[in-house]
Tab-separated table of C-alpha atoms in Angstrom:
chain	number	residue	atom	x	y	z
A	1	MET	CA	99.644	153.574	85.055
A	2	GLY	CA	102.922	153.447	86.113
A	3	ILE	CA	103.992	156.052	83.681
A	4	LYS	CA	106.479	158.839	84.212
A	5	SER	CA	104.807	162.426	83.635
A	6	PRO	CA	107.011	163.568	80.591
A	7	LEU	CA	108.901	166.522	80.768
A	8	ALA	CA	107.835	169.916	79.500
A	9	TYR	CA	109.554	170.646	76.259
A	10	GLN	CA	110.760	173.888	77.076
A	11	TRP	CA	112.990	171.808	79.662
A	12	ARG	CA	113.878	169.369	77.856
A	13	LYS	CA	117.578	170.473	77.914
A	14	TYR	CA	117.669	170.204	81.875
A	15	GLY	CA	116.281	166.813	81.812
A	16	GLU	CA	117.893	164.723	79.205
A	17	LYS	CA	117.468	161.506	81.052
A	18	ARG	CA	113.734	161.777	81.131
A	19	LEU	CA	113.609	162.000	77.529
A	20	GLN	CA	113.077	158.244	77.270
A	21	TYR	CA	109.779	158.860	78.866
A	22	GLY	CA	108.363	161.411	76.164
A	23	LEU	CA	107.921	164.848	76.094
A	24	ASN	CA	105.038	167.268	76.594
A	25	PHE	CA	104.355	169.932	74.162
A	26	ALA	CA	101.432	171.936	75.192
A	27	TYR	CA	101.345	175.159	76.155
A	28	GLY	CA	98.793	176.798	78.486
A	29	GLY	CA	95.773	178.849	76.789
A	30	THR	CA	96.858	177.546	73.228
A	31	GLY	CA	94.271	175.832	70.405
A	32	VAL	CA	94.308	174.478	67.414
A	33	PHE	CA	95.112	177.914	65.904
A	34	ASP	CA	96.279	180.948	67.649
A	35	THR	CA	94.287	182.002	70.472
A	36	GLY	CA	95.866	185.567	70.887
A	37	ASN	CA	98.480	184.447	73.803
A	38	LEU	CA	101.586	184.390	71.651
A	39	GLU	CA	102.379	180.904	72.443
A	40	PRO	CA	102.610	178.093	69.673
A	41	ASN	CA	99.236	176.506	68.063
A	42	MET	CA	99.051	172.839	67.794
A	43	THR	CA	100.721	172.612	64.472
A	44	THR	CA	103.735	174.605	65.715
A	45	GLN	CA	104.102	172.199	68.569
A	46	ILE	CA	103.663	169.361	66.527
A	47	GLY	CA	107.077	171.168	64.265
A	48	PHE	CA	108.724	171.052	67.652
A	49	LEU	CA	108.559	167.195	67.659
A	50	GLN	CA	109.322	166.777	63.685
A	51	GLY	CA	112.790	169.061	64.715
A	52	LEU	CA	113.792	166.804	67.399
A	53	ILE	CA	113.125	163.976	65.071
A	54	LYS	CA	115.559	165.631	62.601
A	55	GLU	CA	118.224	166.081	65.214
A	56	GLY	CA	117.801	162.439	66.146
A	57	VAL	CA	116.591	162.708	69.549
A	58	TYR	CA	114.134	160.534	68.836
A	59	THR	CA	114.502	157.764	66.324
A	60	LYS	CA	111.516	155.891	63.721
A	61	ARG	CA	111.504	152.709	66.353
A	62	ASP	CA	111.273	155.265	69.652
A	63	LEU	CA	107.831	156.625	67.338
A	64	GLU	CA	106.840	153.175	66.567
A	65	SER	CA	106.283	152.056	70.182
A	66	SER	CA	105.125	155.319	71.300
A	67	LEU	CA	101.666	156.638	71.925
A	68	ALA	CA	100.832	160.232	71.022
A	69	LEU	CA	97.976	162.319	73.394
A	70	VAL	CA	96.618	165.598	71.614
A	71	THR	CA	94.210	167.030	74.163
A	72	VAL	CA	91.817	170.085	72.526
A	73	SER	CA	90.031	172.102	75.770
A	74	GLY	CA	88.094	174.652	73.684
A	75	ASN	CA	90.557	177.383	73.719
A	76	ASP	CA	89.770	177.971	69.867
A	77	TYR	CA	86.257	178.581	70.783
A	78	SER	CA	86.820	181.177	73.283
A	79	ALA	CA	89.187	183.078	71.376
A	80	TYR	CA	86.618	183.158	68.668
A	81	ILE	CA	83.974	184.433	70.760
A	82	SER	CA	86.021	186.875	72.493
A	83	SER	CA	87.550	188.273	69.191
A	84	GLY	CA	83.971	188.779	67.753
A	85	GLY	CA	82.989	185.869	66.317
A	86	SER	CA	79.225	185.410	65.830
A	87	ARG	CA	77.118	182.342	67.414
A	88	GLN	CA	75.565	181.903	64.000
A	89	ASP	CA	78.906	181.264	62.438
A	90	MET	CA	80.100	178.839	65.255
A	91	PRO	CA	79.195	175.797	63.810
A	92	SER	CA	81.177	176.375	60.213
A	93	PHE	CA	84.265	177.257	62.627
A	94	MET	CA	83.673	174.571	64.399
A	95	TRP	CA	84.296	172.207	61.480
A	96	HIS	CA	87.269	174.254	60.621
A	97	VAL	CA	88.803	173.460	64.135
A	98	VAL	CA	88.050	169.467	64.015
A	99	ASN	CA	89.137	169.335	60.547
A	100	GLN	CA	92.608	170.674	61.142
A	101	ILE	CA	92.573	168.365	64.245
A	102	GLY	CA	92.242	165.592	61.723
A	103	ILE	CA	95.128	166.838	59.373
A	104	ASN	CA	97.307	167.014	62.503
A	105	LEU	CA	96.676	163.561	63.690
A	106	LYS	CA	97.393	162.182	60.317
A	107	VAL	CA	100.878	164.119	60.498
A	108	ILE	CA	101.758	162.703	63.847
A	109	HIS	CA	100.909	159.349	62.413
A	110	ASP	CA	102.682	159.724	59.444
A	111	MET	CA	105.586	160.445	61.288
A	112	GLY	CA	105.698	156.752	62.782
A	113	VAL	CA	103.764	157.155	65.746
A	114	ARG	CA	101.500	153.982	65.855
A	115	LYS	CA	98.799	154.798	68.346
A	116	VAL	CA	97.553	158.674	68.020
A	117	LEU	CA	94.920	159.445	71.279
A	118	VAL	CA	92.618	162.811	71.069
A	119	SER	CA	90.521	163.676	73.773
A	120	SER	CA	86.771	164.862	73.127
A	121	LEU	CA	85.571	168.029	74.500
A	122	GLN	CA	84.484	168.297	78.349
A	123	PRO	CA	81.070	169.380	78.802
A	124	ILE	CA	82.245	172.994	78.700
A	125	GLY	CA	78.468	174.015	79.793
A	126	CYS	CA	79.559	172.560	83.048
A	127	LEU	CA	82.579	174.706	83.533
A	128	PRO	CA	82.034	177.138	86.757
A	129	GLN	CA	82.497	179.913	84.395
A	130	GLN	CA	79.265	178.912	83.057
A	131	THR	CA	77.588	177.615	86.146
A	132	VAL	CA	78.393	180.882	88.166
A	133	PHE	CA	75.235	182.046	86.402
A	134	SER	CA	72.894	179.231	88.570
A	135	SER	CA	74.910	179.812	91.586
A	136	TYR	CA	76.876	176.640	90.601
A	137	GLN	CA	73.701	174.514	90.599
A	138	GLN	CA	73.401	173.465	87.117
A	139	CYS	CA	75.417	173.023	83.513
A	140	ASN	CA	74.480	175.194	80.646
A	141	GLU	CA	73.069	172.790	78.345
A	142	THR	CA	73.252	175.080	75.213
A	143	GLU	CA	77.072	175.282	75.905
A	144	ASN	CA	77.209	171.674	76.259
A	145	ALA	CA	75.191	170.745	73.005
A	146	ALA	CA	78.077	172.753	71.305
A	147	SER	CA	80.326	169.977	72.992
A	148	ASN	CA	78.471	167.417	71.893
A	149	TYR	CA	78.311	168.623	68.294
A	150	HIS	CA	82.467	168.802	68.309
A	151	ASN	CA	82.642	165.784	69.602
A	152	GLN	CA	80.350	163.994	66.774
A	153	MET	CA	82.398	165.749	64.227
A	154	LEU	CA	85.570	164.503	65.980
A	155	GLN	CA	84.195	160.862	65.838
A	156	GLN	CA	83.497	161.643	61.893
A	157	VAL	CA	87.030	162.754	61.391
A	158	VAL	CA	88.772	159.751	63.468
A	159	THR	CA	86.658	156.988	61.768
A	160	ALA	CA	87.500	158.326	58.460
A	161	LEU	CA	91.399	158.423	59.453
A	162	ASN	CA	90.736	154.897	60.744
A	163	ASN	CA	89.341	153.844	57.570
A	164	ALA	CA	92.129	154.896	55.553
A	165	THR	CA	94.790	153.054	58.060
A	166	LYS	CA	95.475	149.346	57.866
A	167	ASP	CA	94.321	149.314	61.365
A	168	CYS	CA	92.766	151.465	64.305
A	169	SER	CA	95.480	153.551	65.277
A	170	PHE	CA	93.362	156.747	65.913
A	171	LEU	CA	91.173	156.652	69.561
A	172	ILE	CA	89.387	159.157	71.165
A	173	LEU	CA	89.683	159.562	74.904
A	174	ASP	CA	86.108	160.299	76.015
A	175	LEU	CA	86.298	163.315	78.529
A	176	PHE	CA	82.740	164.278	77.735
A	177	SER	CA	81.572	161.037	79.201
A	178	SER	CA	83.957	160.890	81.952
A	179	PHE	CA	83.311	164.447	83.435
A	180	THR	CA	79.538	164.085	83.230
A	181	THR	CA	79.230	160.693	85.007
A	182	VAL	CA	81.673	162.189	87.882
A	183	LEU	CA	79.640	165.369	87.982
A	184	LYS	CA	76.153	163.613	88.088
A	185	ASN	CA	77.634	161.039	90.574
A	186	LYS	CA	79.213	164.046	92.589
A	187	GLY	CA	82.479	161.616	92.696
A	188	ASP	CA	84.310	158.937	91.065
A	189	TYR	CA	82.202	155.492	90.806
A	190	THR	CA	84.195	153.576	93.676
A	191	GLY	CA	82.677	156.383	96.204
A	192	SER	CA	86.726	157.026	97.220
A	193	LEU	CA	86.296	160.628	96.135
A	194	LYS	CA	83.354	162.666	96.847
A	195	PHE	CA	82.107	166.317	95.746
A	196	ASP	CA	79.489	168.143	97.531
A	197	THR	CA	79.128	170.631	95.007
A	198	PRO	CA	80.638	169.563	92.372
A	199	LEU	CA	79.949	172.709	89.817
A	200	LYS	CA	81.696	175.140	92.415
A	201	PRO	CA	85.136	175.978	92.053
A	202	CYS	CA	87.898	175.835	95.010
A	203	CYS	CA	89.672	179.134	93.988
A	204	MET	CA	87.293	182.038	93.292
A	205	PRO	CA	88.188	185.468	92.570
A	206	THR	CA	86.885	188.370	94.851
A	207	SER	CA	85.534	190.128	91.843
A	208	SER	CA	84.499	189.842	88.073
A	209	ASP	CA	87.584	191.523	86.707
A	210	VAL	CA	90.450	189.674	88.569
A	211	TYR	CA	91.301	185.587	88.436
A	212	CYS	CA	92.191	183.194	90.845
A	213	GLY	CA	95.760	183.800	91.780
A	214	SER	CA	95.325	187.657	91.235
A	215	ARG	CA	96.866	190.145	93.721
A	216	ASP	CA	96.848	194.016	94.071
A	217	GLU	CA	99.596	196.030	94.208
A	218	ASN	CA	100.351	195.569	97.573
A	219	GLY	CA	100.397	191.862	97.102
A	220	LYS	CA	97.138	191.252	98.786
A	221	ALA	CA	95.354	187.970	97.244
A	222	LEU	CA	92.092	189.101	95.434
A	223	TYR	CA	90.812	185.611	95.447
A	224	THR	CA	89.666	182.920	98.282
A	225	VAL	CA	90.459	179.228	98.298
A	226	CYS	CA	88.229	176.368	100.104
A	227	ASN	CA	89.130	174.985	103.116
A	228	GLU	CA	89.035	171.389	101.529
A	229	PRO	CA	90.714	171.681	97.998
A	230	GLU	CA	90.080	167.754	97.929
A	231	SER	CA	86.570	168.014	98.152
A	232	ALA	CA	86.373	170.331	94.954
A	233	PHE	CA	86.023	168.647	91.464
A	234	PHE	CA	87.080	172.325	90.013
A	235	TRP	CA	90.156	174.259	91.085
A	236	ASP	CA	89.243	177.361	89.353
A	237	SER	CA	86.603	178.596	86.538
A	238	VAL	CA	87.999	176.396	84.117
A	239	HIS	CA	90.253	173.765	85.364
A	240	PRO	CA	89.412	170.453	87.588
A	241	SER	CA	91.538	170.366	91.026
A	242	GLN	CA	93.944	167.287	91.465
A	243	ALA	CA	91.309	165.447	93.110
A	244	GLY	CA	88.750	166.225	90.332
A	245	TRP	CA	91.458	164.676	87.301
A	246	ARG	CA	92.063	161.774	89.623
A	247	ALA	CA	88.201	161.173	89.702
A	248	VAL	CA	88.198	161.458	86.061
A	249	TYR	CA	91.084	159.149	85.676
A	250	LEU	CA	89.516	156.349	87.988
A	251	THR	CA	86.147	156.657	85.273
A	252	LEU	CA	88.598	156.006	82.413
A	253	ARG	CA	91.261	153.609	83.676
A	254	SER	CA	89.866	150.474	82.434
A	255	SER	CA	89.865	152.163	78.987
A	256	LEU	CA	93.267	153.773	79.339
A	257	ASN	CA	94.686	150.451	80.537
A	258	ARG	CA	93.436	148.653	77.123
A	259	ILE	CA	94.700	151.721	74.763
A	260	TYR	CA	97.992	151.345	76.799
A	261	SER	CA	98.267	147.671	76.731
């Protein structure tokens, strides 16, 4: 799209010339609420932007010509389950998460950002951490139904926000549909990218108690990497590869061009 990748917030003092292209406030493993990894949640991340506005780093005019992208990947739900949350109470917790997303989107808009884009939840039942139980042959449709439930509530929240503003300032980036399309077609719609086994990751741990990238005390790798990473949609158990994201982008490109225009 011809847009420079935003500088990470933590590196802002080392790349002042790039601040004009925006900042990336995201932290890996974080969520709408605290996820237990001691990194700032979404509300705190938004607070970082508010602090920069007070410092005069960004002006009202800057915000009015900007687009904010808010991404949610499901870390709140993983943290909820790992901390002992029940499946029975998951729907009410999901509403709690989505409602807070709506509050955060409004805060960003009220700062002066005219376009606020929020991602839908990807089909989490198709992540390798789920498909491993079918030898990477099929998605977990129960988990995908949970993604759909989140996305339906998100649509309701975004619709309500747009109804409360003068124009459609809030938009959804449909990652669920784009992921599903690429995985179903085993590649992007142009045919330039192909994934023979799209549900299988490229980087795989040698046992269930380690991760991609883990090493033992002698520095020996406790994982294996596929011979052709460009032919894998997923890099590890939860993250798409560069080729995977490229395929998703190609599916979304026309929508993104309309949003950015």
